[in-house]
Short mmCIF file of C-alpha atoms in Angstrom, two decimals:
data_model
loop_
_atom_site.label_atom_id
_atom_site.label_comp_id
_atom_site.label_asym_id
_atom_site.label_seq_id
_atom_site.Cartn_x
_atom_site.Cartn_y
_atom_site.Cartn_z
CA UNK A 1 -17.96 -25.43 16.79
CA UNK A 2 -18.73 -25.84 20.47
CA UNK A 3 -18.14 -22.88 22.85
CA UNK A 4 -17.62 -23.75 26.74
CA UNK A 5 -17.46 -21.06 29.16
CA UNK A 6 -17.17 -20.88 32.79
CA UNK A 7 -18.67 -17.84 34.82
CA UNK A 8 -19.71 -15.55 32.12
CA UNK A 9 -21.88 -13.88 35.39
CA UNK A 10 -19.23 -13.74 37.69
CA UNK A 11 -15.45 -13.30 38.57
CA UNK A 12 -13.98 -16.69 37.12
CA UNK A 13 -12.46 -16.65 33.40
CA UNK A 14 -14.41 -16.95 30.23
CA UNK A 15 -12.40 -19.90 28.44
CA UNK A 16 -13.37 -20.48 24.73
CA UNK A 17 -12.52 -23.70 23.41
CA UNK A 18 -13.98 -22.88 19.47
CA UNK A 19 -12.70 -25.68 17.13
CA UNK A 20 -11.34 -23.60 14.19
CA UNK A 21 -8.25 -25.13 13.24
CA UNK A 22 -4.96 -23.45 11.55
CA UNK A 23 -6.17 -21.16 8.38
CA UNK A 24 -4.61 -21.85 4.84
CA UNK A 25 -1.56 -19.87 3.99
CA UNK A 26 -3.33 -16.42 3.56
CA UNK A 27 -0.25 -14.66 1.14
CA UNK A 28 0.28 -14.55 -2.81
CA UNK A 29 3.70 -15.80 -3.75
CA UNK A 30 6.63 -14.50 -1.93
CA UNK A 31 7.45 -11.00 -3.31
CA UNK A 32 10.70 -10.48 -4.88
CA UNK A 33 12.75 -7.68 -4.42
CA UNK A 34 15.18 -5.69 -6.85
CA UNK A 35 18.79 -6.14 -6.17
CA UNK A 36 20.46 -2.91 -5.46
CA UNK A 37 23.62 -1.30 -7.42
CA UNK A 38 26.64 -2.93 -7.43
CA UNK A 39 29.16 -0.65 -5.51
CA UNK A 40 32.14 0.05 -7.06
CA UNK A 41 35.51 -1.67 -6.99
CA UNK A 42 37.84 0.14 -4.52
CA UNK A 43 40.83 2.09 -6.18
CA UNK A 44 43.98 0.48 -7.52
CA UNK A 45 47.48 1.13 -7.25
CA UNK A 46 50.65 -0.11 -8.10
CA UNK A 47 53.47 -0.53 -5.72
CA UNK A 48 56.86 -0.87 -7.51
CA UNK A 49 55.37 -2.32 -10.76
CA UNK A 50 54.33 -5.23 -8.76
CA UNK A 51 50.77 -6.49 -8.24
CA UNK A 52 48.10 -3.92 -8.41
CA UNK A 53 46.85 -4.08 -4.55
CA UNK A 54 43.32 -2.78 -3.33
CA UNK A 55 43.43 1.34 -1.71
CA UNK A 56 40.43 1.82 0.65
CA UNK A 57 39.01 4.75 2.57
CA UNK A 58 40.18 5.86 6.11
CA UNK A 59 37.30 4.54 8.06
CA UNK A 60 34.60 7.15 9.25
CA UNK A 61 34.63 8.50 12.44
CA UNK A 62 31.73 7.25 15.02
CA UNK A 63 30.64 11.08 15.04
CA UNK A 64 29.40 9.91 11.22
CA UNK A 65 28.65 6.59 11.52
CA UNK A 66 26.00 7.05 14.55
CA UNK A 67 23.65 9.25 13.25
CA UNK A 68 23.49 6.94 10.02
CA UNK A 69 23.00 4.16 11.81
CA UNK A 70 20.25 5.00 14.15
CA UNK A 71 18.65 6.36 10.82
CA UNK A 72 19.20 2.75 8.94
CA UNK A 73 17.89 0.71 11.75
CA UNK A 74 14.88 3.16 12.47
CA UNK A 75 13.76 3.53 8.88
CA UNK A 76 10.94 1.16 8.54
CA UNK A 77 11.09 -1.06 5.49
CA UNK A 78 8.72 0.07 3.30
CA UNK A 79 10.55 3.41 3.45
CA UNK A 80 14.05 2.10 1.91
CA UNK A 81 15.35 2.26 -1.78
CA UNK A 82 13.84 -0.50 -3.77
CA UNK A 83 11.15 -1.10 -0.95
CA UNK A 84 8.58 -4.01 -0.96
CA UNK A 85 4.96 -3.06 -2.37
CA UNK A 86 2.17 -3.42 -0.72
CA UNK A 87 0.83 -7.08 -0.52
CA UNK A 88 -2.53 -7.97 -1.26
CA UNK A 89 -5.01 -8.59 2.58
CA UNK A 90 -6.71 -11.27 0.41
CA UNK A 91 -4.80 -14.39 -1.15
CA UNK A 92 -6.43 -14.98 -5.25
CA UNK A 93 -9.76 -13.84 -3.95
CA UNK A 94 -9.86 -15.19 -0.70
CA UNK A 95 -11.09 -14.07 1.97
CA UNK A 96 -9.20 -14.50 5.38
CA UNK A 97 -11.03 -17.26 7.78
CA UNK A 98 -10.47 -15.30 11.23
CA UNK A 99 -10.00 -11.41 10.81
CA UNK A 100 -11.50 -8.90 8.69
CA UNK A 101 -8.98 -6.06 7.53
CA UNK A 102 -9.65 -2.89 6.22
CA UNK A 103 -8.10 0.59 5.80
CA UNK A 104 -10.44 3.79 7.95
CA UNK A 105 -9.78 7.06 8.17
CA UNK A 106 -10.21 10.10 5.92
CA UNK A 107 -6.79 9.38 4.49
CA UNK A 108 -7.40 5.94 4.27
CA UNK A 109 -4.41 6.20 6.16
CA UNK A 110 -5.01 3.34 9.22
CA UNK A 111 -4.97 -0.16 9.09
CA UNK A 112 -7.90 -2.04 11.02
CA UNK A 113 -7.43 -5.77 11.83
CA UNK A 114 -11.02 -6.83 13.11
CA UNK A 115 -10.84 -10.52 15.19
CA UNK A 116 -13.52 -12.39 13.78
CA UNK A 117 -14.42 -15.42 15.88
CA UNK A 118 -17.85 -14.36 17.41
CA UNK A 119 -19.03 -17.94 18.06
CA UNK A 120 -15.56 -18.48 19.71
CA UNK A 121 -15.78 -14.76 21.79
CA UNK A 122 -12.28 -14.69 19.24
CA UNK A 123 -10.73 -17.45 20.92
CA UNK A 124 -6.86 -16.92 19.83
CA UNK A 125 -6.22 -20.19 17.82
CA UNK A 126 -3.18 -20.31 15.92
CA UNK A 127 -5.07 -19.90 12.38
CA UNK A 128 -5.47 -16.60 13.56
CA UNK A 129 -2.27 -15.69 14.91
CA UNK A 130 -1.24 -16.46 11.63
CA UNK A 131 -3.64 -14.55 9.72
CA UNK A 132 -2.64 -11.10 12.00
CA UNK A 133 0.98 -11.57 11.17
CA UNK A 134 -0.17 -11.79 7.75
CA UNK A 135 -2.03 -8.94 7.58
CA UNK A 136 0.66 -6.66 9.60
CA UNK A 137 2.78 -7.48 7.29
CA UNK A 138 1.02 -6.38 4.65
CA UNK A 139 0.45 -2.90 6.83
CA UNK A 140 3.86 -2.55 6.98
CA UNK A 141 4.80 -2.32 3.33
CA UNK A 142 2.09 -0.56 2.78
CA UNK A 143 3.34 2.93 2.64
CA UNK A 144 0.31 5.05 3.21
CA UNK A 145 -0.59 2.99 6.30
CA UNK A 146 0.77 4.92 9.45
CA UNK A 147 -1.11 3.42 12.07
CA UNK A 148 -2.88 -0.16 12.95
CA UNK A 149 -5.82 -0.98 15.16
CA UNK A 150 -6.75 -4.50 16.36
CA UNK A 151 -10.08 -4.71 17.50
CA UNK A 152 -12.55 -7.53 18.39
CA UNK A 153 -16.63 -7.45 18.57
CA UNK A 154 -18.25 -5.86 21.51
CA UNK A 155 -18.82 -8.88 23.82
CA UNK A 156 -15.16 -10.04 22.86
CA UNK A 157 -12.06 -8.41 21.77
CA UNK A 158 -10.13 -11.80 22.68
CA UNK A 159 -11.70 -14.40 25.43
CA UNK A 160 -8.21 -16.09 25.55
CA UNK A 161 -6.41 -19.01 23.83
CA UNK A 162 -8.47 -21.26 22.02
CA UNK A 163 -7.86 -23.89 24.63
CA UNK A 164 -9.31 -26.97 23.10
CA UNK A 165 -6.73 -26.69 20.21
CA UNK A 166 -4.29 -26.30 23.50
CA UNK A 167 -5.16 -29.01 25.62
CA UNK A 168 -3.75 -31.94 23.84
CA UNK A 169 0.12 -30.66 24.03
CA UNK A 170 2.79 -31.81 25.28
CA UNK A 171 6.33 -30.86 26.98
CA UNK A 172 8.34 -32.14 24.35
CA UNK A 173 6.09 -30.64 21.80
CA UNK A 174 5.92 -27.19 23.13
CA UNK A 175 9.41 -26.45 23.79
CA UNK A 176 10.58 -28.50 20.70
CA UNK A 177 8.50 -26.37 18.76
CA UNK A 178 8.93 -22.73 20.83
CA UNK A 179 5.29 -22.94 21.25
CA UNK A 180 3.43 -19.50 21.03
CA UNK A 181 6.67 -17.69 19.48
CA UNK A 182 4.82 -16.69 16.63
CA UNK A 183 2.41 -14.49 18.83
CA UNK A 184 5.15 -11.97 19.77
CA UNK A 185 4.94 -10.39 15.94
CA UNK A 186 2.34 -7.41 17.04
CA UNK A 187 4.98 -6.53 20.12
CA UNK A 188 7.70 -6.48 16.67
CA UNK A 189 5.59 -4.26 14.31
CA UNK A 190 7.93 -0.77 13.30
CA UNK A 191 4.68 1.07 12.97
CA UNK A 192 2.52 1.95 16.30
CA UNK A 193 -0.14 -0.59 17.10
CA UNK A 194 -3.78 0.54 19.22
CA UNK A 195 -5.58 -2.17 20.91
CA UNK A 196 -9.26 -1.03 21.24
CA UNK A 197 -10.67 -2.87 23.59
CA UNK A 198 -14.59 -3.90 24.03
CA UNK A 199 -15.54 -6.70 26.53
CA UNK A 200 -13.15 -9.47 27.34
CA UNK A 201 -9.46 -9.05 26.93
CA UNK A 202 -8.54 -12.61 29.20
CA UNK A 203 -5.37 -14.74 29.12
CA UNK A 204 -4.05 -13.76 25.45
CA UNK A 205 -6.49 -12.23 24.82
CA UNK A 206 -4.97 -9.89 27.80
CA UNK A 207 -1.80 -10.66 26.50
CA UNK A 208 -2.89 -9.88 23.09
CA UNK A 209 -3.75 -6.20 23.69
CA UNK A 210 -0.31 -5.55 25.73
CA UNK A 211 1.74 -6.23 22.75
CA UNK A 212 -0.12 -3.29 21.20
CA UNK A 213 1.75 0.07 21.69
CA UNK A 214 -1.88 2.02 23.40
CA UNK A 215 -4.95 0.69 24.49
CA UNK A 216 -8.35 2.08 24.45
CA UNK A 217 -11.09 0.12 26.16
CA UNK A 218 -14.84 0.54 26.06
CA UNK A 219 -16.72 1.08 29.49
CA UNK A 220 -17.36 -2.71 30.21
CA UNK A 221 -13.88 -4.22 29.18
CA UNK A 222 -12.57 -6.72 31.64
CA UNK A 223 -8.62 -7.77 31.33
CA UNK A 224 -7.35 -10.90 33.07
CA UNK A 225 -4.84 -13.30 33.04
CA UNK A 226 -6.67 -16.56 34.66
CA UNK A 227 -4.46 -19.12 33.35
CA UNK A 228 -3.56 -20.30 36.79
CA UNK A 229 -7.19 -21.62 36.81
CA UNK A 230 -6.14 -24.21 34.33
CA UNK A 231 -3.58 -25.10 35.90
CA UNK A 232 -0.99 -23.14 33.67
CA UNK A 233 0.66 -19.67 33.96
CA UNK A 234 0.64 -17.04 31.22
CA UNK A 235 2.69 -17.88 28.21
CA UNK A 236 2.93 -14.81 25.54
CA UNK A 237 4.59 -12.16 28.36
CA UNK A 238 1.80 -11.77 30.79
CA UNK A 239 3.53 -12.07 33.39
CA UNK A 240 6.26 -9.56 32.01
CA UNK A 241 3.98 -7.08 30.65
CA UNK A 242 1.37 -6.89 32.84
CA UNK A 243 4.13 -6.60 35.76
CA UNK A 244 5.78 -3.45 33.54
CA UNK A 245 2.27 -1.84 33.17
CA UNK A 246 0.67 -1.81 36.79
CA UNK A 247 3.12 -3.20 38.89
CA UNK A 248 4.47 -6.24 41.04
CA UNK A 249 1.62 -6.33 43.62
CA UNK A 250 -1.35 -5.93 41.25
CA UNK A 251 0.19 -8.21 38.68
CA UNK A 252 0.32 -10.70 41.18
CA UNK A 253 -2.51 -10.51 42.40
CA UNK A 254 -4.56 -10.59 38.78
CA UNK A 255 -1.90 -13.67 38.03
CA UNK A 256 -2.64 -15.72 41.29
CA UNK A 257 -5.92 -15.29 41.98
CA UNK A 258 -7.41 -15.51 38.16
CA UNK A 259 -9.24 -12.12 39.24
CA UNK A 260 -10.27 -9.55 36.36
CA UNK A 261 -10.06 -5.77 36.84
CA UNK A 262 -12.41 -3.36 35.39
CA UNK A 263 -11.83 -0.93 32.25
CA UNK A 264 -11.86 2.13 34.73
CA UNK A 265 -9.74 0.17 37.35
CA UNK A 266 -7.20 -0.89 34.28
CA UNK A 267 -6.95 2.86 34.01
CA UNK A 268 -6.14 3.49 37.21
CA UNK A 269 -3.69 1.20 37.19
CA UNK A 270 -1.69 1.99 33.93
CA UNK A 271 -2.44 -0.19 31.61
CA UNK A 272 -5.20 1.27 29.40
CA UNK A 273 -4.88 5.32 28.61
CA UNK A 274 -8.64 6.17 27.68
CA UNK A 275 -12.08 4.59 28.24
CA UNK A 276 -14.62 5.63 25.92
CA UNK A 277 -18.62 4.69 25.34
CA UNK A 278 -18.57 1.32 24.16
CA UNK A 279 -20.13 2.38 20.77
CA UNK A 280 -17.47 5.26 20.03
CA UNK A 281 -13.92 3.08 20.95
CA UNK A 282 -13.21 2.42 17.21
CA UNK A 283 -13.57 5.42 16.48
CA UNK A 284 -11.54 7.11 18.79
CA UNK A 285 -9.02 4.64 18.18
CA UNK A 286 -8.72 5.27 14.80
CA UNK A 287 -8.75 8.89 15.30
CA UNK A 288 -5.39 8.75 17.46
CA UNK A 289 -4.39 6.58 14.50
CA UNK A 290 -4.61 9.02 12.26
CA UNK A 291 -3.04 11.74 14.27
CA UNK A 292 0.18 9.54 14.66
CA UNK A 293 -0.70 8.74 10.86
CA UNK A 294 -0.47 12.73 10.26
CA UNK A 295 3.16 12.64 11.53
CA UNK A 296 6.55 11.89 10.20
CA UNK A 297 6.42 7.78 9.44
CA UNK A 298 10.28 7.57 9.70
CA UNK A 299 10.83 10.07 13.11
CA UNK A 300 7.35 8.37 14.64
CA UNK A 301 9.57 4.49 14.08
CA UNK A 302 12.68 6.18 16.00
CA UNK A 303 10.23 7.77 18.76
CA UNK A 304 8.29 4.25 19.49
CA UNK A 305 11.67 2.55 19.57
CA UNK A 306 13.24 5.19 22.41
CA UNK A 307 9.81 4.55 24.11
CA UNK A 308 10.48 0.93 24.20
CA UNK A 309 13.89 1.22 25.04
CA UNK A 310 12.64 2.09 28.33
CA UNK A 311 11.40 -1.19 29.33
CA UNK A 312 14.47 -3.30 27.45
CA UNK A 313 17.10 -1.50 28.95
CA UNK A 314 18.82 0.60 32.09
CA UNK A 315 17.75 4.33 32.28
CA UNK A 316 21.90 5.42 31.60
CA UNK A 317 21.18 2.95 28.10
CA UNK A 318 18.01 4.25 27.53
CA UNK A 319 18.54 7.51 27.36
CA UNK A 320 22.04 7.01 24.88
CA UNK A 321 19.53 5.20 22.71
CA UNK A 322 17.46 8.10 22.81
CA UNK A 323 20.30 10.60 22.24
CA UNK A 324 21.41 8.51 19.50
CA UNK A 325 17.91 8.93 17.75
CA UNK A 326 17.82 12.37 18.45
CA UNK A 327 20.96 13.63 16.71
CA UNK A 328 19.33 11.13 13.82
CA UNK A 329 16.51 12.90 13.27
CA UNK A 330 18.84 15.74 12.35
CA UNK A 331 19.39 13.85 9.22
CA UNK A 332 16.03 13.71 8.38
CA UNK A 333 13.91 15.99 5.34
CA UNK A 334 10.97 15.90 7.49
CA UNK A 335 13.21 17.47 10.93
CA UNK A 336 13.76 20.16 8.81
CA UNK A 337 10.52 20.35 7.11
CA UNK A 338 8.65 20.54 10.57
CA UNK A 339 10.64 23.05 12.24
CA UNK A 340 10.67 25.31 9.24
CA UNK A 341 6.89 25.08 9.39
CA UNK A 342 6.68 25.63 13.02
CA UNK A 343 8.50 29.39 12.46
CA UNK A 344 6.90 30.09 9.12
CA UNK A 345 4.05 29.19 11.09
CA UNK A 346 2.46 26.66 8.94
CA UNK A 347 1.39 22.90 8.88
CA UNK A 348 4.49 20.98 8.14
CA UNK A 349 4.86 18.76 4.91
CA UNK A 350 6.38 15.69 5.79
CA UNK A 351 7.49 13.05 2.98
CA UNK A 352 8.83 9.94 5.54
CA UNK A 353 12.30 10.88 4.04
#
């Protein structure tokens, strides 16, 4: 596996082109899941001895139906009647080629997704796209599992795509086959997502760690988007992301020029919320993890989702959406299990219900 770089010294991007190609399928067989009750037949009647016709319900009102709803489409899926179990992270035995996983914490409680490329600097090749999607999902039935943190190595979280698997594409191939779609799974995860951050974050690598829900970054992380010094743009939201998190003029900037910005000047800027000693990120990353672990599974879903309604949507939307979540959490065990512990002045008990 060959490893070309250009600039490691100085301001210019640091490209990996490692050679891994796509990983075997990493999952068991697909898991099957227990059909639900059969509801039952709506009432008969007969009119004038004729045929017996079908009586239903008045319909509810929306006063009943939207606090339901928000509940149904907030409740992640591990959390529903009949729920998926937890898949294996290894398929018959095997190890996964380009990630470690593992659960931390003293609850055992957070996911960790380590990229595992070090030759590479964790070159994002589409082996290991896959195996990350693979792995999340696995988080996400996983019903102890409140929180996941992707992290890389030290020198690396991500050094970008792995562009000599890239370079060989075509037009017709890429839109044919909605290249990079795939990627966009982390931004799609119910439960929150940390990006801990140690060295390079560049292109989707970059990328990569905006999807996550918070980033951490060590003291000598560098994030970039130098695509346009292959002759390319940004491809898995970079240029919608980055824009969102430190706005038009320093967006364009990073995106035009190929110029990196500093852990402490990411910061600044918005787009990371803590820098910590390079040898103590994990850690505090999975510490947040396991306060947002601590919390209500089903109310922290609906909070993440009114947080991202804020960049999907108009502020009049956003904030229905967030009304609409808010009267659903009155629906909830654990609502009423955390304010009764707040006056009996006690740690609430929360069962995700």
């Amino acid at each position: 596996m060959s490893t070309r770089r250009a600039g490691v010294g100085h301001r210019h991007p640091v490209w990996s082109a490692g050679g891994g190609g796509r990983a075997g399928r990493q999952g068991g067989r697909p898991l099957q899941v227990a059909p639900g009750p059969v509801p039952p037949p709506p009432a008969l009647r007969r009119e004038g001895g004729g045929r017996a016709q079908a009586v239903r319900p008045p319909p509810a009102s929306m006063a009943a139906v939207l606090p339901a709803l928000a509940l149904r489409l907030a409740r992640p899926p591990w959390a529903a009647v009949g729920a998926l179990q937890p898949r294996r992270f290894l398929a018959a035995g095997v190890p996964f080629q380009y990630i470690v996983v593992e659960k931390k914490g003293v609850k055992q409680d957070v996911g960790v997704i380590q990229l595992n490329r070090p030759k590479a600097l964790n070159a994002l090749c589409d082996g290991l796209m896959h195996e990350i999607s693979q792995a999340l999902d696995s988080f996400e039935q996983d019903p102890h599992v409140g929180a996941v943190v992707i992290t890389g190595s030290e020198k690396a979280f991500a050094a970008g795509a792995d562009i000599k698997e890239m370079q060989d594409q075509t037009f017709q191939r890429c839109y044919s086959g909605n290249f990079l779609a795939h990627w966009n799974r982390i931004s799609t995860t119910r439960k929150p997502v940390i990006a801990a951050v140690n060295g390079y974050a560049l292109g989707g690598g970059c990328e990569l760690a905006m999807m996550c829900d918070i980033i951490y970054a060590g003291e000598k992380a560098q994030f970039g988007q130098p695509e346009i010094l292959l002759g390319t743009i940004p491809g898995a939201g970079g240029t919608q992301r980055l824009t969102r998190a430190v706005g038009k003029s320093l967006a364009m900037e990073m995106i035009l020029t190929g110029e990196r910005i500093s852990a402490q000047e990411a910061k600044q800027a918005g787009l990371v919320s803590k820098v910590c000693p390079v040898d103590k990120l994990l850690d505090e990353a999975v510490s947040c993890a396991e306060k947002i672990a601590g919390n209500s599974k089903l109310v922290v879903a609906m909070a993440k989702d009114a947080v991202n309604a804020a960049f999907e949507t108009t502020l009049a939307e956003g904030n229905k959406r967030e009304k609409i979540l808010f009267h659903a959490t009155f629906a909830t065990e654990d609502r009423k299990e955390g304010m009764c512990a707040f006056v009996e002045k006690r740690k609430a008990n929360f069962t995700d219900h």
